[in-house]
Amino acid sequence: MIAVYPGSFDPATYGHIDIIERSAKIADKLIVAVLNNSAKQPLFSAQERLDMLKETCKGIDNIEFAAFSGLLIDFAKNNGASAVIRGLRAVSDFEYEFQMALTNKILDEKIETLFISTSAQYAYLSSSIVKEVARFGGSVSSMIPDAIEKRLLQKIR
Ligand code: PNS
């Protein structure tokens, strides 16, 4: 099974990396797909987000990285994927995730959305929280890998 794990990854957190590691064990090939959408205003460029992900996931063999724009389902189809992976943290994620999954199902009924529940220690974690803590000088070393923390601190300074 080829699976796509899409997201903004602005930047990737330990929560994302945990989902990547776990889904790479289930999928034959996992494509981590970084959203490159001009409507969103990310802190990091798509290339920077890709570089950080590649650097962090070096040890995993069956993984590829790509940036995509437009519809996720078109990207999945063009890459032969039969599943989209999403991580679920709390109930508050559910409504948005369910809406996306149902929309994607309408767009292509052959591609399934698979939800993986977050590991408990990352249930609070999001890229926005990481950026906010870092902006106000708090430590984010338990939230993102060192290499990403370095780039984040450079970016917000
Ligand atoms: O990390 P995020 O920001 O929660 O990821 C959201 C993402 C990239 C999965 C979502 O915004 C997406 O798929 N965007 C592409 C546009 C699309 O396909 N929209 C229709 C599905 S609702």
PDB file of C-alpha atoms and ligand atoms in Angstrom:
ATOM      1  CA  MET A   1       0.000   0.000   0.000  1.00  0.00           C
ATOM      2  CA  ILE A   2       1.208   3.472  -0.925  1.00  0.00           C
ATOM      3  CA  ALA A   3       0.053   6.048   1.645  1.00  0.00           C
ATOM      4  CA  VAL A   4       0.269   9.818   1.678  1.00  0.00           C
ATOM      5  CA  TYR A   5       0.763  11.712   4.932  1.00  0.00           C
ATOM      6  CA  PRO A   6      -0.138  15.323   4.087  1.00  0.00           C
ATOM      7  CA  GLY A   7       0.230  18.428   6.182  1.00  0.00           C
ATOM      8  CA  SER A   8       1.535  21.936   6.546  1.00  0.00           C
ATOM      9  CA  PHE A   9       4.475  20.824   8.725  1.00  0.00           C
ATOM     10  CA  ASP A  10       5.260  24.453   9.580  1.00  0.00           C
ATOM     11  CA  PRO A  11       7.431  23.176  11.217  1.00  0.00           C
ATOM     12  CA  ALA A  12       7.246  19.398  11.828  1.00  0.00           C
ATOM     13  CA  THR A  13       6.948  18.504  15.521  1.00  0.00           C
ATOM     14  CA  TYR A  14       7.713  15.304  17.449  1.00  0.00           C
ATOM     15  CA  GLY A  15       3.982  14.578  17.065  1.00  0.00           C
ATOM     16  CA  HIS A  16       4.300  14.550  13.253  1.00  0.00           C
ATOM     17  CA  ILE A  17       7.501  12.529  13.375  1.00  0.00           C
ATOM     18  CA  ASP A  18       5.831   9.935  15.599  1.00  0.00           C
ATOM     19  CA  ILE A  19       2.981   9.557  13.073  1.00  0.00           C
ATOM     20  CA  ILE A  20       5.510   9.300  10.213  1.00  0.00           C
ATOM     21  CA  GLU A  21       7.484   6.559  11.975  1.00  0.00           C
ATOM     22  CA  ARG A  22       4.384   4.581  12.844  1.00  0.00           C
ATOM     23  CA  SER A  23       2.732   4.877   9.431  1.00  0.00           C
ATOM     24  CA  ALA A  24       5.953   3.950   7.616  1.00  0.00           C
ATOM     25  CA  LYS A  25       5.672   0.587   9.415  1.00  0.00           C
ATOM     26  CA  ILE A  26       2.183   0.029   8.010  1.00  0.00           C
ATOM     27  CA  ALA A  27       2.615   1.337   4.452  1.00  0.00           C
ATOM     28  CA  ASP A  28       4.873  -0.209   1.806  1.00  0.00           C
ATOM     29  CA  LYS A  29       5.713   3.314   0.747  1.00  0.00           C
ATOM     30  CA  LEU A  30       4.899   6.497   2.642  1.00  0.00           C
ATOM     31  CA  ILE A  31       4.875   9.836   0.857  1.00  0.00           C
ATOM     32  CA  VAL A  32       5.103  12.794   3.215  1.00  0.00           C
ATOM     33  CA  ALA A  33       3.407  15.611   1.307  1.00  0.00           C
ATOM     34  CA  VAL A  34       3.986  19.225   2.279  1.00  0.00           C
ATOM     35  CA  LEU A  35       1.199  21.634   1.386  1.00  0.00           C
ATOM     36  CA  ASN A  36       2.481  24.482  -0.768  1.00  0.00           C
ATOM     37  CA  ASN A  37      -0.592  26.658  -0.850  1.00  0.00           C
ATOM     38  CA  SER A  38      -0.234  30.361  -1.484  1.00  0.00           C
ATOM     39  CA  ALA A  39      -3.434  31.115   0.465  1.00  0.00           C
ATOM     40  CA  LYS A  40      -1.779  29.976   3.706  1.00  0.00           C
ATOM     41  CA  GLN A  41       1.080  32.104   4.981  1.00  0.00           C
ATOM     42  CA  PRO A  42       3.571  29.656   6.425  1.00  0.00           C
ATOM     43  CA  LEU A  43       6.597  30.709   8.451  1.00  0.00           C
ATOM     44  CA  PHE A  44       8.853  28.352   6.481  1.00  0.00           C
ATOM     45  CA  SER A  45       8.911  27.943   2.690  1.00  0.00           C
ATOM     46  CA  ALA A  46       7.835  24.576   1.293  1.00  0.00           C
ATOM     47  CA  GLN A  47      11.481  23.822   0.482  1.00  0.00           C
ATOM     48  CA  GLU A  48      12.570  24.597   4.052  1.00  0.00           C
ATOM     49  CA  ARG A  49       9.795  22.426   5.474  1.00  0.00           C
ATOM     50  CA  LEU A  50      10.796  19.582   3.138  1.00  0.00           C
ATOM     51  CA  ASP A  51      14.470  19.914   4.056  1.00  0.00           C
ATOM     52  CA  MET A  52      13.684  19.770   7.770  1.00  0.00           C
ATOM     53  CA  LEU A  53      11.490  16.677   7.334  1.00  0.00           C
ATOM     54  CA  LYS A  54      14.106  14.905   5.201  1.00  0.00           C
ATOM     55  CA  GLU A  55      16.824  15.655   7.701  1.00  0.00           C
ATOM     56  CA  THR A  56      14.740  14.377  10.602  1.00  0.00           C
ATOM     57  CA  CYS A  57      13.494  11.165   8.949  1.00  0.00           C
ATOM     58  CA  LYS A  58      16.842  10.084   7.493  1.00  0.00           C
ATOM     59  CA  GLY A  59      16.697   6.596   9.014  1.00  0.00           C
ATOM     60  CA  ILE A  60      13.440   5.502   7.371  1.00  0.00           C
ATOM     61  CA  ASP A  61      13.851   3.614   4.059  1.00  0.00           C
ATOM     62  CA  ASN A  62      10.358   3.422   2.566  1.00  0.00           C
ATOM     63  CA  ILE A  63       9.666   7.122   2.650  1.00  0.00           C
ATOM     64  CA  GLU A  64       9.529   9.864   0.027  1.00  0.00           C
ATOM     65  CA  PHE A  65       8.947  13.587   0.371  1.00  0.00           C
ATOM     66  CA  ALA A  66       7.132  15.963  -1.931  1.00  0.00           C
ATOM     67  CA  ALA A  67       5.497  19.357  -1.977  1.00  0.00           C
ATOM     68  CA  PHE A  68       2.009  19.635  -3.429  1.00  0.00           C
ATOM     69  CA  SER A  69      -0.479  22.337  -4.273  1.00  0.00           C
ATOM     70  CA  GLY A  70      -4.087  21.968  -5.354  1.00  0.00           C
ATOM     71  CA  LEU A  71      -6.206  19.084  -4.175  1.00  0.00           C
ATOM     72  CA  LEU A  72      -4.690  16.440  -1.940  1.00  0.00           C
ATOM     73  CA  ILE A  73      -6.758  13.750  -3.620  1.00  0.00           C
ATOM     74  CA  ASP A  74      -5.264  14.616  -7.037  1.00  0.00           C
ATOM     75  CA  PHE A  75      -1.775  14.379  -5.578  1.00  0.00           C
ATOM     76  CA  ALA A  76      -2.638  11.011  -4.000  1.00  0.00           C
ATOM     77  CA  LYS A  77      -4.113   9.689  -7.257  1.00  0.00           C
ATOM     78  CA  ASN A  78      -1.171  10.875  -9.365  1.00  0.00           C
ATOM     79  CA  ASN A  79       1.198   9.081  -7.011  1.00  0.00           C
ATOM     80  CA  GLY A  80      -0.694   5.777  -6.942  1.00  0.00           C
ATOM     81  CA  ALA A  81      -1.666   6.122  -3.273  1.00  0.00           C
ATOM     82  CA  SER A  82      -4.649   4.231  -1.901  1.00  0.00           C
ATOM     83  CA  ALA A  83      -4.644   5.845   1.544  1.00  0.00           C
ATOM     84  CA  VAL A  84      -4.292   9.207   3.220  1.00  0.00           C
ATOM     85  CA  ILE A  85      -2.957   9.183   6.773  1.00  0.00           C
ATOM     86  CA  ARG A  86      -3.979  11.777   9.352  1.00  0.00           C
ATOM     87  CA  GLY A  87      -3.060  11.978  13.014  1.00  0.00           C
ATOM     88  CA  LEU A  88      -5.825  12.582  15.552  1.00  0.00           C
ATOM     89  CA  ARG A  89      -5.093  14.274  18.856  1.00  0.00           C
ATOM     90  CA  ALA A  90      -8.225  15.300  20.716  1.00  0.00           C
ATOM     91  CA  VAL A  91     -11.950  15.367  20.009  1.00  0.00           C
ATOM     92  CA  SER A  92     -11.447  18.939  18.824  1.00  0.00           C
ATOM     93  CA  ASP A  93      -9.539  17.616  15.782  1.00  0.00           C
ATOM     94  CA  PHE A  94     -12.376  15.328  14.852  1.00  0.00           C
ATOM     95  CA  GLU A  95     -14.852  17.667  13.198  1.00  0.00           C
ATOM     96  CA  TYR A  96     -12.352  19.150  10.733  1.00  0.00           C
ATOM     97  CA  GLU A  97     -10.722  15.795  10.047  1.00  0.00           C
ATOM     98  CA  PHE A  98     -14.059  14.085   9.486  1.00  0.00           C
ATOM     99  CA  GLN A  99     -15.129  16.844   7.087  1.00  0.00           C
ATOM    100  CA  MET A 100     -11.883  16.491   5.117  1.00  0.00           C
ATOM    101  CA  ALA A 101     -12.146  12.697   5.046  1.00  0.00           C
ATOM    102  CA  LEU A 102     -15.740  12.816   3.785  1.00  0.00           C
ATOM    103  CA  THR A 103     -14.895  15.466   1.183  1.00  0.00           C
ATOM    104  CA  ASN A 104     -11.957  13.431  -0.056  1.00  0.00           C
ATOM    105  CA  LYS A 105     -14.184  10.344  -0.192  1.00  0.00           C
ATOM    106  CA  ILE A 106     -16.663  12.213  -2.404  1.00  0.00           C
ATOM    107  CA  LEU A 107     -13.811  13.309  -4.658  1.00  0.00           C
ATOM    108  CA  ASP A 108     -12.396   9.796  -4.963  1.00  0.00           C
ATOM    109  CA  GLU A 109     -14.124   6.905  -3.249  1.00  0.00           C
ATOM    110  CA  LYS A 110     -11.167   4.572  -3.830  1.00  0.00           C
ATOM    111  CA  ILE A 111      -8.799   6.508  -1.552  1.00  0.00           C
ATOM    112  CA  GLU A 112      -9.315   5.811   2.150  1.00  0.00           C
ATOM    113  CA  THR A 113      -8.440   8.147   5.008  1.00  0.00           C
ATOM    114  CA  LEU A 114      -6.763   6.306   7.873  1.00  0.00           C
ATOM    115  CA  PHE A 115      -6.580   7.998  11.276  1.00  0.00           C
ATOM    116  CA  ILE A 116      -3.738   7.240  13.641  1.00  0.00           C
ATOM    117  CA  SER A 117      -4.192   8.374  17.226  1.00  0.00           C
ATOM    118  CA  THR A 118      -1.456  10.509  18.628  1.00  0.00           C
ATOM    119  CA  SER A 119       0.906   9.113  21.236  1.00  0.00           C
ATOM    120  CA  ALA A 120      -0.267  10.439  24.605  1.00  0.00           C
ATOM    121  CA  GLN A 121       2.858  12.523  25.227  1.00  0.00           C
ATOM    122  CA  TYR A 122       2.217  14.546  22.052  1.00  0.00           C
ATOM    123  CA  ALA A 123      -1.530  15.042  22.449  1.00  0.00           C
ATOM    124  CA  TYR A 124      -1.083  18.749  23.311  1.00  0.00           C
ATOM    125  CA  LEU A 125       1.394  19.492  20.553  1.00  0.00           C
ATOM    126  CA  SER A 126       0.873  21.560  17.395  1.00  0.00           C
ATOM    127  CA  SER A 127       3.077  23.592  15.074  1.00  0.00           C
ATOM    128  CA  SER A 128       1.212  26.755  16.112  1.00  0.00           C
ATOM    129  CA  ILE A 129       1.871  26.132  19.806  1.00  0.00           C
ATOM    130  CA  VAL A 130       5.554  25.530  19.069  1.00  0.00           C
ATOM    131  CA  LYS A 131       5.828  28.819  17.129  1.00  0.00           C
ATOM    132  CA  GLU A 132       4.022  30.751  19.841  1.00  0.00           C
ATOM    133  CA  VAL A 133       6.192  29.387  22.665  1.00  0.00           C
ATOM    134  CA  ALA A 134       9.369  30.014  20.654  1.00  0.00           C
ATOM    135  CA  ARG A 135       8.303  33.569  19.727  1.00  0.00           C
ATOM    136  CA  PHE A 136       7.957  34.471  23.379  1.00  0.00           C
ATOM    137  CA  GLY A 137      11.241  32.891  24.372  1.00  0.00           C
ATOM    138  CA  GLY A 138      10.038  29.614  25.887  1.00  0.00           C
ATOM    139  CA  SER A 139      11.875  26.331  25.454  1.00  0.00           C
ATOM    140  CA  VAL A 140      10.583  24.096  22.659  1.00  0.00           C
ATOM    141  CA  SER A 141      13.270  21.440  22.981  1.00  0.00           C
ATOM    142  CA  SER A 142      10.772  18.787  24.115  1.00  0.00           C
ATOM    143  CA  MET A 143       8.483  19.593  21.160  1.00  0.00           C
ATOM    144  CA  ILE A 144      10.735  19.564  18.063  1.00  0.00           C
ATOM    145  CA  PRO A 145      14.104  18.014  17.154  1.00  0.00           C
ATOM    146  CA  ASP A 146      17.245  20.104  17.749  1.00  0.00           C
ATOM    147  CA  ALA A 147      17.892  20.738  14.043  1.00  0.00           C
ATOM    148  CA  ILE A 148      14.388  22.148  13.583  1.00  0.00           C
ATOM    149  CA  GLU A 149      14.646  24.195  16.785  1.00  0.00           C
ATOM    150  CA  LYS A 150      17.827  25.789  15.470  1.00  0.00           C
ATOM    151  CA  ARG A 151      16.143  26.809  12.224  1.00  0.00           C
ATOM    152  CA  LEU A 152      13.061  28.061  14.062  1.00  0.00           C
ATOM    153  CA  LEU A 153      15.076  30.264  16.382  1.00  0.00           C
ATOM    154  CA  GLN A 154      16.995  31.701  13.418  1.00  0.00           C
ATOM    155  CA  LYS A 155      13.738  32.400  11.624  1.00  0.00           C
ATOM    156  CA  ILE A 156      11.944  34.212  14.426  1.00  0.00           C
ATOM    157  CA  ARG A 157      14.896  36.258  15.600  1.00  0.00           C
TER     158      ARG A 157
HETATM  159  O1  PNS B   1      -1.228  20.134   8.681  1.00  0.00           O
HETATM  160  P1  PNS B   1      -2.584  20.621   8.242  1.00  0.00           P
HETATM  161  O2  PNS B   1      -2.534  22.115   7.951  1.00  0.00           O
HETATM  162  O3  PNS B   1      -3.683  20.257   9.210  1.00  0.00           O
HETATM  163  O4  PNS B   1      -2.903  19.868   6.846  1.00  0.00           O
HETATM  164  C1  PNS B   1      -4.057  20.191   6.109  1.00  0.00           C
HETATM  165  C2  PNS B   1      -4.046  19.541   4.706  1.00  0.00           C
HETATM  166  C3  PNS B   1      -2.773  19.879   3.967  1.00  0.00           C
HETATM  167  C4  PNS B   1      -4.175  18.043   4.826  1.00  0.00           C
HETATM  168  C5  PNS B   1      -5.299  20.101   3.939  1.00  0.00           C
HETATM  169  O5  PNS B   1      -5.353  21.486   4.052  1.00  0.00           O
HETATM  170  C6  PNS B   1      -5.318  19.721   2.461  1.00  0.00           C
HETATM  171  O6  PNS B   1      -5.448  18.587   2.098  1.00  0.00           O
HETATM  172  N1  PNS B   1      -5.181  20.744   1.591  1.00  0.00           N
HETATM  173  C7  PNS B   1      -5.175  20.568   0.163  1.00  0.00           C
HETATM  174  C8  PNS B   1      -6.465  21.098  -0.463  1.00  0.00           C
HETATM  175  C9  PNS B   1      -7.541  20.032  -0.497  1.00  0.00           C
HETATM  176  O7  PNS B   1      -7.366  18.932  -0.992  1.00  0.00           O
HETATM  177  N2  PNS B   1      -8.746  20.365   0.032  1.00  0.00           N
HETATM  178  C10 PNS B   1      -9.890  19.496   0.013  1.00  0.00           C
HETATM  179  C11 PNS B   1      -9.934  18.550   1.187  1.00  0.00           C
HETATM  180  S1  PNS B   1     -10.803  19.298   2.512  1.00  0.00           S
END
